[in-house]
Short mmCIF file of C-alpha atoms in Angstrom, two decimals:
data_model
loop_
_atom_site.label_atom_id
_atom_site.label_comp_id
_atom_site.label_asym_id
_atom_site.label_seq_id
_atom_site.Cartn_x
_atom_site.Cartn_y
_atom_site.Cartn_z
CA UNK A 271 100.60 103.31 123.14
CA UNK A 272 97.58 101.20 124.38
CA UNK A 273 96.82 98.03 125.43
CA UNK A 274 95.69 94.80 123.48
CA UNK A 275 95.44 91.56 124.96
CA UNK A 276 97.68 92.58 127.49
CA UNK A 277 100.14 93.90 125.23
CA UNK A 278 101.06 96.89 124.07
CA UNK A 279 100.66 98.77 120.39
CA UNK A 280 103.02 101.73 119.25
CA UNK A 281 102.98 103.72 116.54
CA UNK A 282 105.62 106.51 115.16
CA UNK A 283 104.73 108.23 111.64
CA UNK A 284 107.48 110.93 110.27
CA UNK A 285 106.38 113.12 107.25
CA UNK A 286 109.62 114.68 105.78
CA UNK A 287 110.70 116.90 103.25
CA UNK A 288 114.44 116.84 102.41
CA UNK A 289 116.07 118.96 99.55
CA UNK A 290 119.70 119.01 99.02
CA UNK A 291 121.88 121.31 96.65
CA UNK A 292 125.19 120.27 95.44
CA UNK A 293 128.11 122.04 93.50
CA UNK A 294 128.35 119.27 91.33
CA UNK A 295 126.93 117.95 87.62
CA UNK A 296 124.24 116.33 89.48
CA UNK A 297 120.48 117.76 89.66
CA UNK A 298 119.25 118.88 92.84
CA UNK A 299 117.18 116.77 95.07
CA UNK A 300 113.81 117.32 96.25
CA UNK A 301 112.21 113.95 98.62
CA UNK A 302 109.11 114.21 100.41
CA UNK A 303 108.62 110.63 102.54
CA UNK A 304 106.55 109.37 104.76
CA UNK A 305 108.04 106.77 106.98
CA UNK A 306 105.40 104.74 108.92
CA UNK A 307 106.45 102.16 111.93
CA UNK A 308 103.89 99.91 114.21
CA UNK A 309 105.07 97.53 116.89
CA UNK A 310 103.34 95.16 119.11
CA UNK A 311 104.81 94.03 122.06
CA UNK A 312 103.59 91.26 124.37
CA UNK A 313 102.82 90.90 128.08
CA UNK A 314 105.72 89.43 129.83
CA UNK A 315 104.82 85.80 131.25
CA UNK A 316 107.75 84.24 133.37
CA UNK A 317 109.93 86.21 131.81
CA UNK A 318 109.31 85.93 128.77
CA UNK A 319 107.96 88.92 126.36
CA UNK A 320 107.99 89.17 122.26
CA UNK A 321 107.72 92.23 119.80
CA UNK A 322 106.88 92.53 116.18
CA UNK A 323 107.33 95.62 114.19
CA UNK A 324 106.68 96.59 110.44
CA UNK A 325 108.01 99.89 109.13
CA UNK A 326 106.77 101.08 105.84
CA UNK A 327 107.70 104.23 103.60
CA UNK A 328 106.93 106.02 100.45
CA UNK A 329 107.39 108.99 99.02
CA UNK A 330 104.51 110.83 98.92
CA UNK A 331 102.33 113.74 96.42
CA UNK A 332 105.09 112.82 93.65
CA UNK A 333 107.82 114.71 95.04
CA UNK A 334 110.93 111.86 94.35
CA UNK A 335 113.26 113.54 92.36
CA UNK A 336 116.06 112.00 94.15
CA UNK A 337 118.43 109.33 93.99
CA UNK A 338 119.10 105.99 96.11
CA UNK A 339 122.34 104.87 94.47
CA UNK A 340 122.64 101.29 96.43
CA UNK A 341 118.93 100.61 95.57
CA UNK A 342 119.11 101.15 92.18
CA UNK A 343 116.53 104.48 92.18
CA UNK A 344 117.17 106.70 89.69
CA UNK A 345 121.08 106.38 90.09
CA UNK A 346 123.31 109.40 88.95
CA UNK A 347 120.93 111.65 88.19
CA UNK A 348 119.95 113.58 91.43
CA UNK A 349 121.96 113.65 94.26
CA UNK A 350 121.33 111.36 96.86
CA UNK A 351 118.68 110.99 99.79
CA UNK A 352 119.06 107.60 101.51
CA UNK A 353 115.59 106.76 102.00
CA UNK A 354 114.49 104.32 99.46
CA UNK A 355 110.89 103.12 99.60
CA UNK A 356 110.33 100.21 101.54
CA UNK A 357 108.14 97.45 103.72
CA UNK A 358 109.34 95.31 105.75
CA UNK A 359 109.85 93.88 109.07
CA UNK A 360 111.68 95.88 111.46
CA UNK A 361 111.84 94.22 114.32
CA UNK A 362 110.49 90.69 115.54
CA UNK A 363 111.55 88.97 118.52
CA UNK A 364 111.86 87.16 121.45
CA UNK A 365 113.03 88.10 125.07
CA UNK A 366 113.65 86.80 128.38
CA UNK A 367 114.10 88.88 131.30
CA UNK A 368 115.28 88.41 135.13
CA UNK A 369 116.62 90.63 137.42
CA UNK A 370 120.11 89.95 136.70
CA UNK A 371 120.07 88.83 133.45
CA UNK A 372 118.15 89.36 129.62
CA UNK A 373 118.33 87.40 126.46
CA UNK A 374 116.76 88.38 123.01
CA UNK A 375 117.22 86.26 119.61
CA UNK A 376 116.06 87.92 116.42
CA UNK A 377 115.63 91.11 114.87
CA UNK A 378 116.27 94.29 116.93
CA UNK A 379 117.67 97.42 117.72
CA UNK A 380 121.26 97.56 119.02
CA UNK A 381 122.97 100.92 119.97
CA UNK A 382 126.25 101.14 122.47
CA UNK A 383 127.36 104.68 123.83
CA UNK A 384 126.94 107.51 121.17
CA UNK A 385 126.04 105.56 118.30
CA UNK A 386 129.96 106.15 117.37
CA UNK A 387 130.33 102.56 116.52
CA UNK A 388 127.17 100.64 116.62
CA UNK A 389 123.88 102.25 116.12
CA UNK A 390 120.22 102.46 114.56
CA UNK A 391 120.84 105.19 112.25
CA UNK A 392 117.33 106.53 113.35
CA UNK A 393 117.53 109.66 111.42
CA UNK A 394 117.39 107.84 107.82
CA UNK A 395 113.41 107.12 107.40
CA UNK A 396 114.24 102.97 106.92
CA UNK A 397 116.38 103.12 110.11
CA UNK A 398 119.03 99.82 110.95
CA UNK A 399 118.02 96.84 112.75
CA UNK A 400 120.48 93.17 112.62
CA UNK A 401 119.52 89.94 113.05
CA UNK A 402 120.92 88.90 116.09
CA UNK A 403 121.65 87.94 119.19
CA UNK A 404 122.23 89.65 122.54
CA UNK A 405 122.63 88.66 125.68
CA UNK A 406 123.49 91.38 128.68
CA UNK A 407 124.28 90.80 132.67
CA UNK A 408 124.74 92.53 135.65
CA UNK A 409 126.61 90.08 137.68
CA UNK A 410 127.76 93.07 140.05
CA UNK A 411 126.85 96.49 140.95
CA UNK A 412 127.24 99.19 138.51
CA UNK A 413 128.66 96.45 135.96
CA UNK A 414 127.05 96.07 133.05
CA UNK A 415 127.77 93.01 130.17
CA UNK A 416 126.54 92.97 126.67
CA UNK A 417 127.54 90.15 123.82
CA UNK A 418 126.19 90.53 120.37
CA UNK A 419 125.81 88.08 117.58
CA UNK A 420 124.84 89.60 114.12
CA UNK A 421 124.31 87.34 111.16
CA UNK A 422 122.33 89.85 109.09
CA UNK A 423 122.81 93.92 108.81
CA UNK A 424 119.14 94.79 108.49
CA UNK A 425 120.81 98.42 106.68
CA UNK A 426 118.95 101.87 106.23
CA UNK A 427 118.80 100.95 102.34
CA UNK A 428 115.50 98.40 102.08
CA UNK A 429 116.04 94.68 102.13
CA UNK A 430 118.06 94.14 98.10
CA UNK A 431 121.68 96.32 100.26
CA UNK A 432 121.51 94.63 103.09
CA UNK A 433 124.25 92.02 104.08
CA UNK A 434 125.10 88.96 105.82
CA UNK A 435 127.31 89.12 108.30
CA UNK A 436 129.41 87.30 111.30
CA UNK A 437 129.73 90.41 113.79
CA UNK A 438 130.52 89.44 117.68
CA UNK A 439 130.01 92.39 119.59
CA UNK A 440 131.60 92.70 123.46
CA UNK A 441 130.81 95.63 125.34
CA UNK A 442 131.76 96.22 129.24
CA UNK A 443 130.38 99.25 131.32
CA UNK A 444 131.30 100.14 134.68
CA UNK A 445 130.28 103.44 136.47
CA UNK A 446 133.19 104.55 138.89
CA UNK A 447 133.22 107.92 141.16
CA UNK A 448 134.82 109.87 137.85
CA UNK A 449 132.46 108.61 135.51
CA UNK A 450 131.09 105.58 133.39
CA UNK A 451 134.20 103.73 132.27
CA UNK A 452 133.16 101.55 128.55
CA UNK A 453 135.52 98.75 127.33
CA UNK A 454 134.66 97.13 124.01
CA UNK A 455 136.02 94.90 120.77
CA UNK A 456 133.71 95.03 117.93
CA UNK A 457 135.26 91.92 115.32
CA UNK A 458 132.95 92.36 112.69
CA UNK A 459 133.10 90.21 109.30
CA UNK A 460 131.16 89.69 106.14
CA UNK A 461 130.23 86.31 105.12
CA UNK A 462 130.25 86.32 101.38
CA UNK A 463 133.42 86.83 99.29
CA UNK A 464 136.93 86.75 99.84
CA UNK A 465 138.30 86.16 103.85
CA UNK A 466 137.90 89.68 105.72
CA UNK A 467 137.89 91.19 109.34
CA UNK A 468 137.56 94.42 111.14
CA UNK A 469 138.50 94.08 113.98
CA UNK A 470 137.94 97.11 116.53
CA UNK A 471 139.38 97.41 120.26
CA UNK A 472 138.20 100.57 122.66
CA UNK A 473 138.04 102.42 125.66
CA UNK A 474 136.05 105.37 126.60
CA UNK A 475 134.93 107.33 129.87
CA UNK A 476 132.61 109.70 129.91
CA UNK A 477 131.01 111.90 133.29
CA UNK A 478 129.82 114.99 134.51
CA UNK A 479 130.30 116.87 137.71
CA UNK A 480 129.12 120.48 138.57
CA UNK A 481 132.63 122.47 139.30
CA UNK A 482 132.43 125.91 141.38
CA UNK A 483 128.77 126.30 140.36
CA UNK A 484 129.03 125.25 136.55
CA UNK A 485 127.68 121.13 135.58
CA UNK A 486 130.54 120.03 133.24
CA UNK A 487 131.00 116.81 131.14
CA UNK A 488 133.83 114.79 129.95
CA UNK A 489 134.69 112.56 127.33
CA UNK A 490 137.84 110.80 126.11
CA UNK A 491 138.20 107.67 123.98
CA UNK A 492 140.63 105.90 122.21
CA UNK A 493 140.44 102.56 119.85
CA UNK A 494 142.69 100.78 117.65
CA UNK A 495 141.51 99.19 114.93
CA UNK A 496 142.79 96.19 112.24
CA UNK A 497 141.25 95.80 108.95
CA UNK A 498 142.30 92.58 107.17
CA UNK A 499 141.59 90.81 103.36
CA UNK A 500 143.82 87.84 101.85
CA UNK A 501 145.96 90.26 100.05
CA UNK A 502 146.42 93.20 102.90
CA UNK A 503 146.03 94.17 106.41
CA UNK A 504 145.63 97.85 107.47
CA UNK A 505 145.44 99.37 111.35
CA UNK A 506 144.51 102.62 112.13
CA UNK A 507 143.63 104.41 115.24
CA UNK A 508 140.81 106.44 116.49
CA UNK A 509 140.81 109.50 118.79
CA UNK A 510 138.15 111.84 120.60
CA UNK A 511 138.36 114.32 123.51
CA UNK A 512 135.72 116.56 124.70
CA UNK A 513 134.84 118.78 127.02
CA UNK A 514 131.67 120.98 127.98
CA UNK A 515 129.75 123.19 129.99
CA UNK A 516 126.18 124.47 131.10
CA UNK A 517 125.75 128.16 131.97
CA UNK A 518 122.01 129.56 132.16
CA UNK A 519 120.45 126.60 130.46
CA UNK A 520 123.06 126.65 127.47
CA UNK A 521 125.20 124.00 127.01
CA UNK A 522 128.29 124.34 124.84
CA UNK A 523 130.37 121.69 123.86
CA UNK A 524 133.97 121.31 122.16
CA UNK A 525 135.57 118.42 120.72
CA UNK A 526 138.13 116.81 118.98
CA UNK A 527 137.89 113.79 117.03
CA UNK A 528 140.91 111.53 114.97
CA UNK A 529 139.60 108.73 112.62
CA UNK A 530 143.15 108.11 111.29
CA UNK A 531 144.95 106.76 108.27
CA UNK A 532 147.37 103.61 107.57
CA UNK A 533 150.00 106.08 105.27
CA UNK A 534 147.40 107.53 103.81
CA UNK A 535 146.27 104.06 102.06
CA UNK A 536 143.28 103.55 104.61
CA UNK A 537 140.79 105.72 107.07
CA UNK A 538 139.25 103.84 109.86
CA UNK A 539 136.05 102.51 109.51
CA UNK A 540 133.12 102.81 111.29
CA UNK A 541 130.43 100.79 109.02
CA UNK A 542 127.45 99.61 111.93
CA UNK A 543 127.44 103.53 112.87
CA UNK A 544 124.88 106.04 112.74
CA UNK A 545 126.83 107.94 110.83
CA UNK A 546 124.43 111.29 110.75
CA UNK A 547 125.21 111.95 114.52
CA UNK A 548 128.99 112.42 113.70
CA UNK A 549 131.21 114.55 111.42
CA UNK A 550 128.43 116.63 110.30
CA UNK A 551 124.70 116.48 108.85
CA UNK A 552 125.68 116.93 105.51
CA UNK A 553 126.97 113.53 105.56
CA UNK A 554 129.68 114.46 103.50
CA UNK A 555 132.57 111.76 105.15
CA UNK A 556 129.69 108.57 105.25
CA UNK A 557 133.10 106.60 104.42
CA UNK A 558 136.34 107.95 105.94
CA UNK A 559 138.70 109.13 103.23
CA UNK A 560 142.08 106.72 102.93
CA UNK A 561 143.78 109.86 104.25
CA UNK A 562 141.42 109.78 107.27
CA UNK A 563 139.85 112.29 109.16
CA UNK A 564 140.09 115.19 111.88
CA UNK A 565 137.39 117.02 113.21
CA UNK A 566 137.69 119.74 115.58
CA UNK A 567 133.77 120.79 116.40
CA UNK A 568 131.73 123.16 118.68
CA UNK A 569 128.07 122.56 119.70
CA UNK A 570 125.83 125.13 121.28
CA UNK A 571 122.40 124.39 122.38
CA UNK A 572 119.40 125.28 124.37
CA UNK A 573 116.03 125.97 124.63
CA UNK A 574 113.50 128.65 123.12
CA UNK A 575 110.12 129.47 122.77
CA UNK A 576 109.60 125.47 124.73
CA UNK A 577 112.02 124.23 121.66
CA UNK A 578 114.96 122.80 121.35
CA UNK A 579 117.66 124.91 118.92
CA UNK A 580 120.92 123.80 118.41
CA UNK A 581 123.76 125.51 116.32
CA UNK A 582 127.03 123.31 115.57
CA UNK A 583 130.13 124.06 113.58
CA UNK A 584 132.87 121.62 112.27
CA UNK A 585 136.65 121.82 110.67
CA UNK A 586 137.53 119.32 108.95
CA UNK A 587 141.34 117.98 107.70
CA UNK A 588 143.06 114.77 106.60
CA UNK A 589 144.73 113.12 109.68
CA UNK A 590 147.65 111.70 106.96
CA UNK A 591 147.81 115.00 104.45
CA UNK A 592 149.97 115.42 101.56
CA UNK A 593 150.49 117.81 99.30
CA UNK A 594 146.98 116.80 97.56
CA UNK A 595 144.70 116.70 100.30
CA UNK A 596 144.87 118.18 103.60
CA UNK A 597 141.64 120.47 104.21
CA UNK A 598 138.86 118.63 103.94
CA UNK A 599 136.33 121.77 104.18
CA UNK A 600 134.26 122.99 106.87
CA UNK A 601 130.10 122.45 107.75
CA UNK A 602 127.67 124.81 109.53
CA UNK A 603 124.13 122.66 111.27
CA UNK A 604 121.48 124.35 113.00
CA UNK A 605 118.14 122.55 114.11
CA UNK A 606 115.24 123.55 116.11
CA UNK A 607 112.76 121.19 117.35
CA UNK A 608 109.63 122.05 118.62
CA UNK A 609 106.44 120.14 120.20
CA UNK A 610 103.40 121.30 118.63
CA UNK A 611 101.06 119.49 120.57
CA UNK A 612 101.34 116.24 122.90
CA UNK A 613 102.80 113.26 121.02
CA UNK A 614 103.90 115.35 117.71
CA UNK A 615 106.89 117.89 116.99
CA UNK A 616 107.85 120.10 114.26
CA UNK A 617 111.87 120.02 113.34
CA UNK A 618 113.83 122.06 110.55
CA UNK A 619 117.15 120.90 110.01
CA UNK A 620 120.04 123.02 107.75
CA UNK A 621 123.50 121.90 106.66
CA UNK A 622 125.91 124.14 105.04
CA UNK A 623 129.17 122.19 103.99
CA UNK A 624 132.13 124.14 101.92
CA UNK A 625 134.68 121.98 100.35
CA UNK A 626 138.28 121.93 100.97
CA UNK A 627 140.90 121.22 98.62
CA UNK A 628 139.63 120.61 94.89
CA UNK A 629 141.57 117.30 94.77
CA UNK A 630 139.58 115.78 97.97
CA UNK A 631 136.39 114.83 95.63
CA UNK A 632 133.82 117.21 97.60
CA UNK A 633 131.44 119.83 96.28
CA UNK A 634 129.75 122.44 98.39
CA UNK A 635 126.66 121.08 99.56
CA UNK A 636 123.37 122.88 101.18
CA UNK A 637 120.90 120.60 102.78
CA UNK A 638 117.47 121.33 104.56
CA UNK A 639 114.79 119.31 106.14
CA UNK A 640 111.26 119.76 107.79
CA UNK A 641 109.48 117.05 109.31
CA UNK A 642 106.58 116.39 111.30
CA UNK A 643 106.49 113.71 113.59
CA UNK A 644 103.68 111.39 115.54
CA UNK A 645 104.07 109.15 118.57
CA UNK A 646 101.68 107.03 119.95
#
């Protein structure tokens, strides 16, 4: 970043090549993007500070044999990579700031926790912003507020998918001597067609301690959730525990997570998420299936050669199975990151997901990236 006018300019530029190869009557897809984002942000006077940001990408030497089925681009033919090309704005608002208190109104980034529920979807080259707006205190020590306001879902799919809204967003976090203890309701509802609401309640903790020598983390979360048209209401439940370790600079992680089913008519819904960070890089479950899901993981990861490698495995199942569908397949993802030089990295990125039970609608599916990426 540098300065202008007091201000400040930033700059990140991702060059990515994404192929993915399906078990399916679809032709394989080959994408090579470039994904291009400058901001400007302001000086803060009295408080006050404002930030614009344009994103552009393209695909790039002609390689777009690939499909963006909610854009229209090429649709059934290849199989999909969500990055359609795209300019737009990104991000463009304005903020006020005191010690206790901050207030932004317009378009922005919003992310609570692990991205679980509400998140940027950064991965996806035309990531998610929302019109909006947020306001956040910390009336008391170690309490923090956040409210949310979304009329628009600025999605990862360029400007013709993305969708008006009337999303309130509460989130409450509070760190206590076991760890940081997150309350939230997320009552999200469209605004055009028929009456709707979903209607998510949770609670979370999450910590870390270092037991007889070893640093070891924590999570557990539970949320309940009500989905609602003029014709039928659903509620389903979600689930996650996990626990994990650091020994010699690896850290390994195991898990269990429960999106669950309404009698198998229903799977709970997670639709602000960024999806890629959960259930698998293969994004094979972007929707949860009506029978919902289970996912019992492991994650390894550490450093080599001064990168980052990481090597994660996942089983998946229906939470509500039948005599249809009750294995959902299993995934293998390994990445490794590395900085090339000051401001860039290298990444590779492989997913390796093998279907389940015919009737659950997957195919074996291999995926690989490379990407280079510049910060300034």
């Amino acid at each position: 970043s540098q300065s202008l006018g007091g201000g400040t300019v930033n700059g990140v530029f991702r060059l990515r090549y994404e192929s993915v190869d399906q078990d399916n009557a679809l032709d394989d897809a080959d994408a090579l993007t470039l994904s291009s984002r400058l901001s400007y942000t302001t000086r803060t006077v009295n408080g006050f500070s404002a930030m614009l940001e344009a994103e552009d990408v393209r695909a790039v030497a002609g390689i777009d044999s690939y499909s963006v089925g909610s854009t229209g681009f090429k649709p059934g033919r290849y199989s999909s990579v969500d990055d359609p090309e795209t300019t737009e704005v990104d991000q463009a608002f304005l903020q006020y700031n005191s010690d206790i208190f901050t207030a932004k109104l317009g378009r922005q980034v919003i992310v609570y926790d692990n991205h679980r529920f509400i998140g940027h979807v950064g991965w996806r080259q035309d990531r998610q912003t929302f019109d909006a707006v947020t306001l956040t205190a910390t009336p008391i020590e170690n309490l923090n507020l956040s409210y949310n306001y979304i009329d628009e879902r600025e999605r990862i799919f360029a400007e013709d998918a993305d969708i008006d809204s009337e999303d309130h967003l509460f989130h409450a976090a509070y760190d206590t001597p076991i760890g940081t203890l997150t309350g939230y309701a997320y009552l999200l509802e469209l605004q055009d067609g028929p009456d709707n609401s979903l209607d998510t309640y949770g609670l979370r903790l999450t910590g870390s301690r270092e037991i007889n020598g070893l640093d070891v983390s924590y999570l557990l979360e539970y949320a309940d959730q009500e989905s609602e048209t003029e014709t039928v209401e659903y509620d389903a439940d979600y689930y996650r525990v996990e626990g994990g370790v650091t020994l010699n600079g690896v850290n390994l992680r195991i898990g269990y997570e429960e999106l669950g089913s309404d009698d198998g008519a229903y799977g709970f819904a997670t639709p602000l998420s960024t999806l890629h960070a959960h259930n698998g890089w293969g994004d094979m479950f972007l929707a949860t299936p009506a029978q919902g899901l289970t996912d019992a993981y492991l994650n390894v990861s550490g450093q080599a050669f001064a990168g980052n490698w990481s090597v994660v495995y996942h089983e998946f199942d229906a939470e509500d199975d039948s005599p249809l569908v009750d294995d959902l397949g299993d995934e293998l993802d390994l990445q490794y990151v590395y900085p090339v030089a000051e401001n860039y990295t290298l990444g590779i990125k492989y997913a390796r997901y093998s279907r389940g039970d015919a009737t659950a609608g997957k195919s074996d599916t291999d995926k690989s990236w490379v990407w280079l990426e510049a910060r300034f």
